[in-house]
Coordinates of C-alpha atoms and ligand atoms in Angstrom, one line a residue:
Chain A
X164 CA 13.1 7.6 37.8
X165 CA 10.8 9.5 35.4
X166 CA 12.0 7.7 32.3
X167 CA 11.3 4.2 33.5
X168 CA 7.9 5.0 35.0
X169 CA 6.4 6.3 31.7
X170 CA 6.8 4.3 28.5
X171 CA 5.5 7.2 26.4
X172 CA 5.8 10.9 27.1
X173 CA 4.1 13.4 24.8
X174 CA 4.8 17.0 25.3
X175 CA 3.0 20.0 23.9
X176 CA 1.6 18.1 20.9
X177 CA 0.1 20.2 18.1
X178 CA -1.3 18.9 14.9
X179 CA -3.7 20.2 12.3
X180 CA -5.3 18.7 9.2
X181 CA -5.8 21.6 6.8
X182 CA -7.6 24.3 8.8
X183 CA -8.9 21.9 11.4
X184 CA -6.9 21.8 14.7
X185 CA -6.7 18.3 16.0
X186 CA -4.3 18.7 18.9
X187 CA -3.4 22.1 20.4
X188 CA -0.7 21.7 23.0
X189 CA -1.7 18.3 24.5
X190 CA 0.5 16.4 27.1
X191 CA 0.3 12.7 27.7
X192 CA 2.2 10.4 30.1
X193 CA 1.5 6.7 29.4
X194 CA 2.6 4.6 32.4
X195 CA 4.7 1.5 31.6
X196 CA 3.0 -1.9 32.0
X197 CA -0.5 -0.4 32.6
X198 CA -3.6 -0.1 30.7
X199 CA -4.2 3.5 29.6
X200 CA -7.5 4.4 27.9
X201 CA -8.0 7.3 25.6
X202 CA -11.6 8.6 25.4
X203 CA -13.3 11.5 23.7
X204 CA -15.9 12.4 21.3
X205 CA -15.8 11.0 17.8
X206 CA -13.5 12.9 15.5
X207 CA -11.3 14.4 18.2
X208 CA -8.2 12.7 17.1
X209 CA -7.9 9.4 19.1
X210 CA -6.9 7.4 16.1
X211 CA -4.6 10.2 15.0
X212 CA -2.9 10.1 18.4
X213 CA -2.2 6.4 18.0
X214 CA -0.8 7.1 14.5
X215 CA 1.4 9.8 15.9
X216 CA 2.8 7.4 18.5
X217 CA 3.5 4.9 15.8
X218 CA 5.3 7.5 13.8
X219 CA 2.9 7.4 10.9
X220 CA 1.7 10.9 11.2
X221 CA 4.2 13.7 12.0
X222 CA 2.9 16.3 14.5
X223 CA 3.4 20.0 13.6
X224 CA 5.0 20.7 16.9
X225 CA 5.8 18.9 20.2
X226 CA 7.8 15.8 21.2
X227 CA 6.8 12.2 21.3
X228 CA 9.2 10.1 23.4
X229 CA 8.8 6.4 23.5
X230 CA 11.4 4.7 25.8
X231 CA 13.1 8.1 25.9
X232 CA 13.6 8.2 22.1
X233 CA 12.0 11.0 20.1
X234 CA 9.8 9.4 17.4
X235 CA 9.7 12.6 15.4
X236 CA 13.5 12.6 14.9
X237 CA 13.9 9.0 13.8
X238 CA 14.8 8.2 10.2
X239 CA 12.9 5.6 8.1
X240 CA 15.0 2.6 9.2
X241 CA 14.9 3.5 12.9
X242 CA 11.2 3.9 12.7
X243 CA 10.7 0.5 11.2
X244 CA 13.0 -1.1 13.8
X245 CA 11.0 0.7 16.6
X246 CA 7.7 -0.6 15.3
X247 CA 8.7 -4.2 15.7
X248 CA 8.0 -3.9 19.4
X249 CA 4.6 -2.4 18.7
X250 CA 1.3 -4.0 18.0
X251 CA -1.6 -2.0 16.7
X252 CA -5.1 -3.1 16.1
X253 CA -6.7 -0.8 13.5
X254 CA -10.1 0.6 13.9
X255 CA -10.8 -0.7 10.4
X256 CA -9.2 -4.1 11.1
X257 CA -7.0 -3.6 8.0
X258 CA -6.5 -7.4 7.5
X259 CA -4.5 -8.4 4.5
X260 CA -7.3 -9.4 2.1
X261 CA -5.2 -11.8 0.1
X262 CA -4.2 -13.9 3.1
X263 CA -6.3 -16.3 5.1
X264 CA -7.1 -15.6 8.8
X265 CA -4.3 -18.0 9.7
X266 CA -1.8 -16.3 7.5
X267 CA -2.8 -12.9 8.7
X268 CA -1.9 -13.8 12.3
X269 CA 1.2 -15.6 11.2
X270 CA 2.4 -12.7 9.1
X271 CA 4.3 -10.8 11.8
X272 CA 5.9 -14.0 13.0
X273 CA 7.0 -14.9 9.5
X274 CA 8.6 -11.6 8.7
X275 CA 10.2 -10.9 12.1
X276 CA 11.2 -14.2 13.4
X277 CA 12.8 -17.5 12.3
X278 CA 10.5 -19.7 14.1
X279 CA 9.8 -23.2 12.7
X280 CA 6.5 -23.8 10.9
X281 CA 5.2 -26.0 13.8
X282 CA 6.0 -23.3 16.4
X283 CA 4.3 -20.7 14.3
X284 CA 1.3 -22.9 13.9
X285 CA 1.0 -23.5 17.7
X286 CA 1.4 -19.8 18.4
X287 CA -1.2 -18.8 15.8
X288 CA -3.6 -21.3 17.2
X289 CA -3.1 -20.0 20.7
X290 CA -3.8 -16.4 19.6
X291 CA -6.8 -17.4 17.6
X292 CA -8.1 -19.5 20.4
X293 CA -7.8 -16.5 22.7
X294 CA -10.2 -14.6 20.5
X295 CA -12.5 -17.5 19.9
X296 CA -11.7 -17.9 16.2
X297 CA -9.5 -21.0 16.0
X298 CA -12.2 -22.6 13.9
X299 CA -12.2 -19.7 11.4
X300 CA -8.5 -20.0 10.5
X301 CA -9.1 -21.0 6.9
X302 CA -11.6 -18.3 6.1
X303 CA -10.7 -15.2 4.0
X304 CA -11.1 -11.8 5.6
X305 CA -14.0 -11.1 3.2
X306 CA -15.9 -14.0 4.8
X307 CA -15.7 -12.5 8.3
X308 CA -18.3 -10.4 10.0
X309 CA -17.1 -7.0 11.3
X310 CA -16.8 -8.2 14.9
X311 CA -14.9 -11.3 13.8
X312 CA -12.5 -9.3 11.7
X313 CA -11.7 -7.0 14.6
X314 CA -10.9 -10.0 16.8
X315 CA -8.6 -11.4 14.1
X316 CA -6.9 -8.0 13.9
X317 CA -6.5 -8.1 17.7
X318 CA -4.9 -11.6 17.4
X319 CA -2.6 -10.3 14.8
X320 CA -1.7 -7.2 16.9
X321 CA -0.7 -9.4 19.8
X322 CA 1.0 -12.1 17.7
X323 CA 4.6 -11.2 18.8
X324 CA 3.7 -10.1 22.4
X325 CA 5.0 -6.6 21.7
X326 CA 6.0 -4.2 24.5
X327 CA 3.3 -1.8 23.5
X328 CA -0.1 -2.7 22.1
X329 CA -2.5 -0.1 20.8
X330 CA -6.1 -1.1 20.5
X331 CA -8.3 1.2 18.4
X332 CA -11.9 0.4 19.5
X333 CA -11.6 -3.3 20.0
X334 CA -15.1 -3.6 21.5
X335 CA -17.1 -2.1 18.6
X336 CA -19.5 -4.6 17.1
X337 CA -18.8 -7.3 19.7
X338 CA -21.6 -9.3 21.3
X339 CA -21.7 -9.3 25.2
X340 CA -19.9 -12.6 25.4
X341 CA -17.1 -11.6 23.0
X342 CA -16.9 -8.3 24.8
X343 CA -16.3 -10.0 28.2
X344 CA -13.7 -12.3 26.7
X345 CA -11.8 -9.4 25.0
X346 CA -11.9 -7.3 28.3
X347 CA -10.4 -10.4 30.0
X348 CA -7.8 -10.9 27.3
X349 CA -6.6 -7.3 27.3
X350 CA -6.3 -7.4 31.1
X351 CA -4.5 -10.7 31.1
X352 CA -2.0 -9.7 28.4
X353 CA -1.3 -6.7 30.5
X354 CA -0.9 -8.4 33.8
X355 CA 0.8 -11.7 32.7
X356 CA 3.2 -10.2 30.2
X357 CA 3.4 -6.7 31.6
X358 CA 2.6 -5.2 28.2
X359 CA 1.8 -1.5 28.1
X360 CA -1.6 -1.2 26.6
X361 CA -3.2 1.8 25.0
X362 CA -6.9 1.5 24.5
X363 CA -9.2 3.7 22.6
X364 CA -12.8 3.0 23.3
X365 CA -16.2 4.5 23.6
X366 CA -17.6 1.8 25.9
X367 CA -17.3 3.6 29.2
X368 CA -18.4 0.7 31.3
X369 CA -15.8 -1.7 29.9
X370 CA -13.1 0.9 29.8
X371 CA -13.5 2.0 33.3
X372 CA -13.4 -1.6 34.5
X373 CA -10.0 -2.3 33.0
X374 CA -8.1 0.9 32.7
X375 CA -5.6 2.1 35.2
X376 CA -5.5 5.5 33.8
X377 CA -7.9 7.5 31.5
X378 CA -7.3 10.5 29.4
X379 CA -10.4 12.3 28.1
X380 CA -9.6 14.4 25.1
X381 CA -11.8 17.0 23.4
X382 CA -11.1 20.1 21.3
X383 CA -7.5 19.3 20.9
X384 CA -6.8 19.3 24.6
X385 CA -6.7 16.8 27.5
X386 CA -9.8 17.7 29.4
X387 CA -9.4 15.1 32.1
X388 CA -6.8 12.7 33.2
X389 CA -6.5 10.3 36.1
X390 CA -7.6 6.9 37.4
X391 CA -11.2 6.0 36.9
X392 CA -11.9 6.7 40.5
X393 CA -10.3 10.2 40.3
X394 CA -12.3 11.0 37.2
X395 CA -15.5 9.9 38.9
X396 CA -14.7 11.6 42.2
X397 CA -13.8 15.0 40.9
X398 CA -15.1 15.4 37.4
X399 CA -14.9 18.7 35.6
X400 CA -18.2 19.6 33.9
X401 CA -16.8 18.4 30.5
X402 CA -15.7 15.0 31.9
X403 CA -19.0 14.5 33.7
X404 CA -21.0 15.3 30.6
X405 CA -18.8 12.9 28.5
X406 CA -18.9 10.0 31.0
X407 CA -22.7 10.3 31.4
X408 CA -23.3 10.7 27.7
X409 CA -25.3 14.0 28.1
X410 CA -26.0 15.7 24.8
X411 CA -25.9 19.2 26.3
X412 CA -22.9 20.7 28.0
X413 CA -19.5 22.1 27.3
X414 CA -18.4 19.2 25.1
X415 CA -19.5 19.9 21.5
X416 CA -21.3 17.0 19.8
X417 CA -21.4 18.6 16.4
X418 CA -18.5 18.8 14.0
X419 CA -17.8 22.6 13.8
X420 CA -20.5 24.1 11.7
X421 CA -22.6 27.2 11.1
X422 CA -25.8 27.7 13.1
X423 CA -28.4 25.2 12.1
X424 CA -30.8 28.0 11.3
X425 CA -28.3 29.1 8.7
X426 CA -27.9 25.7 7.1
X427 CA -31.6 24.6 7.3
X428 CA -33.4 27.8 6.5
X429 CA -30.8 29.4 4.2
X430 CA -29.6 32.9 4.5
X431 CA -33.1 34.3 4.8
X432 CA -33.5 32.5 8.1
Chain B
X194 CA -3.5 35.3 -21.2
X195 CA -2.1 35.8 -17.7
X196 CA -4.7 33.3 -16.5
X197 CA -3.6 30.8 -19.0
X198 CA 0.0 31.2 -18.1
X199 CA -0.8 30.8 -14.5
X200 CA -2.9 27.8 -15.1
X201 CA -0.1 26.2 -17.1
X202 CA 2.3 27.2 -14.4
X203 CA 0.2 25.5 -11.8
X204 CA -0.3 22.4 -14.0
X205 CA 3.5 22.2 -14.4
X206 CA 4.2 22.5 -10.7
X207 CA 1.7 19.9 -9.8
X208 CA 3.2 17.7 -12.4
X209 CA 6.7 18.4 -11.1
X210 CA 5.5 17.6 -7.6
X211 CA 4.1 14.2 -8.7
X212 CA 7.2 13.4 -10.5
X213 CA 9.3 14.2 -7.4
X214 CA 7.1 12.0 -5.2
X215 CA 7.1 9.2 -7.8
X216 CA 10.9 9.3 -7.8
X217 CA 11.2 9.2 -4.1
X218 CA 8.8 6.3 -4.0
X219 CA 10.8 4.4 -6.6
X220 CA 14.1 5.1 -5.0
X221 CA 12.9 4.0 -1.5
X222 CA 11.4 0.9 -3.0
X223 CA 14.4 -0.1 -5.1
X224 CA 16.9 0.6 -2.3
X225 CA 16.6 -3.0 -1.5
X226 CA 18.5 -6.1 -2.3
X227 CA 16.1 -9.1 -2.6
X228 CA 17.1 -11.8 -0.3
X229 CA 15.5 -15.3 -0.2
X230 CA 12.2 -14.1 1.0
X231 CA 12.3 -11.3 -1.6
X232 CA 13.0 -13.8 -4.4
X233 CA 9.9 -15.7 -3.4
X234 CA 7.8 -12.5 -3.5
X235 CA 9.2 -11.6 -6.9
X236 CA 8.5 -15.1 -8.3
X237 CA 4.9 -14.8 -7.1
X238 CA 4.5 -11.5 -8.7
X239 CA 6.1 -12.7 -12.0
X240 CA 3.3 -15.2 -12.0
X241 CA 0.6 -12.5 -11.6
X242 CA 2.0 -9.8 -13.9
X243 CA 3.9 -11.9 -16.4
X244 CA 2.5 -15.4 -16.7
X245 CA -1.1 -14.2 -16.6
X246 CA -0.3 -11.8 -19.5
X247 CA 0.9 -14.6 -21.6
X248 CA -2.4 -15.5 -23.4
X249 CA -3.1 -12.0 -24.7
X250 CA 0.6 -11.6 -25.7
X251 CA 0.6 -14.8 -27.7
X252 CA -2.7 -14.2 -29.4
X253 CA -1.8 -10.6 -30.3
X254 CA 1.7 -11.7 -31.5
X255 CA 0.3 -14.4 -33.8
X256 CA -2.3 -12.2 -35.4
X257 CA 0.2 -9.2 -35.8
X258 CA 2.8 -11.6 -37.4
X259 CA 0.1 -13.0 -39.7
X260 CA -1.2 -9.5 -40.8
X261 CA 2.3 -8.2 -41.4
X262 CA 3.2 -11.3 -43.5
X263 CA 0.0 -10.8 -45.6
X264 CA 0.7 -7.1 -46.2
X265 CA 4.4 -7.6 -47.0
X266 CA 3.5 -10.5 -49.3
X267 CA 0.9 -8.7 -51.3
X268 CA 3.1 -5.6 -51.8
X269 CA 6.4 -7.5 -52.3
X270 CA 4.9 -10.0 -54.7
X271 CA 4.2 -7.2 -57.2
X272 CA 7.9 -6.8 -57.6
X273 CA 8.6 -10.5 -57.4
X274 CA 10.4 -10.0 -54.1
X275 CA 8.5 -12.5 -51.9
X276 CA 11.7 -13.7 -50.4
X277 CA 12.0 -10.4 -48.6
X278 CA 8.9 -11.1 -46.5
X279 CA 11.0 -12.8 -43.9
X280 CA 13.5 -10.1 -43.3
X281 CA 10.9 -7.3 -43.5
X282 CA 8.8 -9.0 -40.9
X283 CA 11.7 -9.8 -38.6
X284 CA 13.1 -6.3 -38.6
X285 CA 9.7 -4.6 -38.0
X286 CA 8.9 -7.0 -35.2
X287 CA 12.2 -7.1 -33.5
X288 CA 12.9 -3.3 -33.7
X289 CA 9.5 -1.9 -33.1
X290 CA 6.4 -3.9 -32.8
X291 CA 7.7 -6.5 -30.4
X292 CA 8.8 -4.1 -27.7
X293 CA 6.1 -1.5 -28.2
X294 CA 3.0 -3.8 -28.5
X295 CA 4.2 -6.0 -25.7
X296 CA 4.6 -3.0 -23.4
X297 CA 1.3 -1.5 -24.5
X298 CA -0.5 -4.8 -23.8
X299 CA 1.4 -5.2 -20.5
X300 CA 0.2 -1.7 -19.4
X301 CA -3.4 -2.5 -20.1
X302 CA -3.4 -6.0 -18.7
X303 CA -0.9 -5.9 -15.8
X304 CA -0.3 -2.2 -15.1
X305 CA -3.9 -1.3 -14.5
X306 CA -4.2 -4.4 -12.2
X307 CA -1.2 -3.3 -10.2
X308 CA -2.6 0.2 -9.8
X309 CA -6.0 -1.2 -8.6
X310 CA -4.4 -3.7 -6.3
X311 CA -2.0 -1.2 -4.6
X312 CA -4.7 1.5 -4.5
X313 CA -7.1 -0.8 -2.8
X314 CA -4.4 -2.0 -0.3
X315 CA -3.8 1.6 0.6
X316 CA -7.5 2.6 0.8
X317 CA -8.2 -0.3 3.2
X318 CA -5.2 0.6 5.4
X319 CA -3.5 -2.6 4.6
X320 CA -0.3 -0.8 3.8
X321 CA -0.7 1.3 6.9
X322 CA -1.1 -1.7 9.2
X323 CA 1.9 -3.3 7.6
X324 CA 4.0 -0.2 8.3
X325 CA 2.8 -0.4 12.0
X326 CA 4.1 -3.9 12.2
X327 CA 7.6 -2.7 11.2
X328 CA 7.3 -4.0 7.6
X329 CA 8.1 -1.5 4.9
X330 CA 5.3 -1.8 2.3
X331 CA 7.7 -0.2 -0.2
X332 CA 10.0 -3.1 0.1
X333 CA 7.5 -5.8 0.7
X334 CA 4.7 -4.8 -1.7
X335 CA 6.1 -2.2 -4.2
X336 CA 9.6 -3.4 -4.8
X337 CA 8.7 -7.1 -5.7
X338 CA 6.1 -5.8 -8.2
X339 CA 8.6 -3.4 -9.9
X340 CA 11.2 -6.2 -10.1
X341 CA 8.6 -8.6 -11.5
X342 CA 7.7 -6.1 -14.2
X343 CA 11.3 -5.5 -15.1
X344 CA 11.9 -9.2 -15.5
X345 CA 8.6 -10.1 -17.2
X346 CA 8.3 -7.5 -19.9
X347 CA 11.6 -8.4 -21.7
X348 CA 10.7 -12.1 -21.5
X349 CA 7.2 -11.4 -22.8
X350 CA 8.8 -9.4 -25.6
X351 CA 11.0 -12.3 -26.6
X352 CA 8.0 -14.5 -26.6
X353 CA 6.1 -12.0 -28.7
X354 CA 8.9 -11.8 -31.2
X355 CA 9.0 -15.5 -31.6
X356 CA 5.3 -16.0 -31.9
X357 CA 4.9 -13.1 -34.3
X358 CA 7.5 -14.5 -36.7
X359 CA 5.9 -17.9 -36.4
X360 CA 2.6 -16.3 -37.4
X361 CA 4.3 -14.7 -40.3
X362 CA 5.7 -18.1 -41.4
X363 CA 2.3 -19.7 -41.1
X364 CA 0.7 -17.1 -43.4
X365 CA 3.6 -16.2 -45.7
X366 CA 5.2 -19.6 -46.2
X367 CA 2.6 -22.3 -45.4
X368 CA -0.5 -20.5 -46.7
X369 CA 0.6 -17.9 -49.4
X370 CA 3.5 -20.1 -50.5
X371 CA 6.6 -18.0 -50.2
X372 CA 9.8 -20.0 -50.7
X373 CA 10.9 -21.2 -47.2
X374 CA 14.6 -21.2 -48.2
X375 CA 14.4 -17.6 -49.3
X376 CA 12.3 -16.6 -46.3
X377 CA 14.8 -17.9 -43.8
X378 CA 18.0 -17.1 -45.5
X379 CA 16.8 -13.5 -46.1
X380 CA 16.0 -13.2 -42.5
X381 CA 19.3 -14.6 -41.5
X382 CA 21.3 -12.2 -43.7
X383 CA 19.2 -9.2 -42.9
X384 CA 18.9 -9.4 -39.1
X385 CA 21.8 -8.5 -36.9
X386 CA 22.0 -9.7 -33.3
X387 CA 23.1 -6.4 -31.8
X388 CA 21.5 -3.9 -34.1
X389 CA 18.1 -5.5 -34.1
X390 CA 17.6 -8.0 -31.4
X391 CA 19.6 -6.4 -28.5
X392 CA 18.4 -2.8 -29.2
X393 CA 14.8 -4.1 -29.3
X394 CA 15.3 -5.7 -25.9
X395 CA 16.9 -2.6 -24.5
X396 CA 13.7 -0.7 -25.6
X397 CA 11.6 -3.3 -23.9
X398 CA 13.5 -2.9 -20.6
X399 CA 13.1 0.8 -20.7
X400 CA 9.3 0.4 -21.3
X401 CA 9.1 -2.1 -18.4
X402 CA 10.7 0.5 -16.1
X403 CA 8.2 3.2 -17.2
X404 CA 5.1 1.1 -17.0
X405 CA 5.8 -0.4 -13.6
X406 CA 6.9 2.9 -12.3
X407 CA 3.7 4.7 -13.4
X408 CA 1.5 1.8 -12.3
X409 CA 2.8 1.5 -8.7
X410 CA 2.9 5.3 -8.2
X411 CA -0.6 5.8 -9.5
X412 CA -1.9 3.1 -7.1
X413 CA 0.1 4.4 -4.2
X414 CA -0.9 8.0 -4.8
X415 CA -4.6 7.4 -5.6
X416 CA -7.1 9.2 -3.4
X417 CA -9.0 6.8 -1.2
X418 CA -12.3 7.0 -3.1
X419 CA -14.0 5.0 -5.8
X420 CA -13.6 7.8 -8.2
X421 CA -9.9 8.2 -7.3
X422 CA -9.2 4.6 -7.9
X423 CA -11.0 4.4 -11.3
X424 CA -9.1 7.6 -12.4
X425 CA -5.8 6.1 -11.3
X426 CA -6.2 2.9 -13.3
X427 CA -7.2 4.9 -16.3
X428 CA -4.3 7.2 -15.8
X429 CA -1.9 4.2 -15.6
X430 CA -3.0 3.0 -19.0
X431 CA -3.0 6.4 -20.7
X432 CA 0.2 7.8 -19.2
X433 CA 2.1 4.5 -19.8
X434 CA 0.9 4.3 -23.4
X435 CA 1.9 7.9 -24.2
X436 CA 5.3 7.4 -22.5
X437 CA 5.9 4.2 -24.4
X438 CA 5.2 5.7 -27.8
X439 CA 7.1 8.9 -27.0
X440 CA 10.2 7.1 -25.7
X441 CA 10.1 4.7 -28.6
X442 CA 10.3 7.5 -31.0
X443 CA 13.3 9.0 -29.1
X444 CA 15.1 5.6 -28.8
X445 CA 14.5 4.8 -32.4
X446 CA 16.0 8.2 -33.2
X447 CA 19.1 7.5 -31.0
X448 CA 19.5 3.9 -32.1
X449 CA 18.9 4.1 -35.8
X450 CA 18.8 7.8 -36.7
X451 CA 21.7 8.3 -39.0
X452 CA 22.4 11.9 -39.6
Ligands
ATP521 N1 -6.7 11.5 6.1 C1 -7.3 12.5 6.7 N2 -7.4 13.7 6.0 C2 -8.0 14.8 6.5 N3 -8.6 14.8 7.7 C3 -8.6 13.7 8.4 C4 -7.9 12.5 8.0 N4 -8.0 11.5 8.9 C5 -8.7 12.1 9.9 N5 -9.0 13.3 9.6 C6 -9.7 14.3 10.6 O1 -9.1 14.2 11.7 C7 -10.0 14.3 12.8 C8 -9.6 13.2 13.8 O2 -9.8 12.0 13.2 P1 -9.6 10.6 14.0 O3 -9.7 9.5 13.1 O4 -8.3 10.7 14.8 O5 -10.8 10.7 15.1 P2 -11.2 9.7 16.2 O6 -11.0 10.4 17.5 O7 -10.4 8.4 16.1 O8 -12.7 9.4 16.0 P3 -13.6 8.1 16.1 O9 -13.9 7.9 17.5 O10 -14.8 8.4 15.3 O11 -12.8 7.0 15.5 C9 -11.4 14.1 12.3 O12 -12.0 15.4 12.4 C10 -11.2 13.8 10.8 O13 -12.1 14.6 10.1
MG522 MG1 -10.8 6.6 15.5

């Protein structure tokens, strides 16, 4: 059945910020229990897409179904209940600055469960160990490096083993070893616990190695979708350019602007 | 002229819009009955907004009480009415200065801190990430702070009143030598529990509501920039102060205006 195959179905999504069109009739089907990657140039709206799925940003038009429920028609209470089954790792980490690393990871457990203090401790240690930061449990977020903060944010996002985890650029700022560990971790969470994972990343190599399905978005539309093999085998010019990182081609690198002659040389140019 | 009317119109609409959003924020946050966890959060916040304001409240109260006693004494002594220092001091403090000065100090000390704290949490997406965990920041962050303010300000006012009168005693009785018997009995006869004490506390509860409301809204609504944050903290202090003084006049009119 269609509904059980896809955890998330997005139809005809349109969204604009002021005059800037972010999505213009985009469709997404996110398969259940798989790793789906969202790729695309910086500023195309990948983070925005995750916030729309989480119900934080309301689209101007279109439907967003998660488990067959339309996110856009939920009221405040339903939305908060829905988000309990969701983990999101923010691009900016967004750790609670007045809590220690330990308390940050324990936070979702404390508010949503009645687990005993020992059990919480064991779980937090397991999650922190998985990202290699068990030893950093007593540090404050301000004492972490960017890459460490991201890994804590990741540990916090998976704290309750939610049904859906959204990772917003987890690999940014990670050294090669940490990168390998995180790739393994995301893969394992997905295969062992059958968690649906949504991954936003610019690291083509890592993404291709773990994603079951990739969406490439640009200019408010889905310009390519399929398994990594499919995208590699039959790339459109846009997808090819993006996957190979070529500056020239149909995908715009620049934020929409006037001609450079105009900006650099002034009107006389 | 048309331009001026239009400008005022736009100003008024923006203001109305802010007021609307502030009301929605407040209603959403306060639509919440604190359970055990909530009580713990409120107590923590009472420590931050209330207890940490204690030093400045006590110091100000003592010096204001002392100054008032000095002024009353030098004026009243000319008519040989030194005994009236006690009642004059008590009435001025309980009815006006206690609630008003406490609220003003609270706005400067705790209100601005609340605004900065909430604004920073918003700017760094902490509120956003909390929302995504299924925890409503209005209930978890905003509501306990509003409750803490509502509880702390009246208590701080009571402390202010006590210390101010003590300051008056130190200067009026111990130093200038007013007769303690006359001082206290004058106060006892002149001060009524409901008329003076209770009405003063009602004022302070209203001020508490205004200051916390302004402070959390300014923080929540601040643009995520350094300039936006600094403007927001300034606004908290300015708007709260004006509101405190204006509502104080209105309440004094309603409570004591006799025409
Ligand atoms: N709060 C906001 N107000 C106005 N515009 C915004 C806001 N947040 C994002 N935008 C705009 O929306 C567009 C999409 O932003 P988004 O953060 O989704 O990009 P992204 O694909 O995640 O980029 P990156 O890969 O750099 O993280 C950008 O052009 C940005 O300018
Ligand atoms: Mg992004």
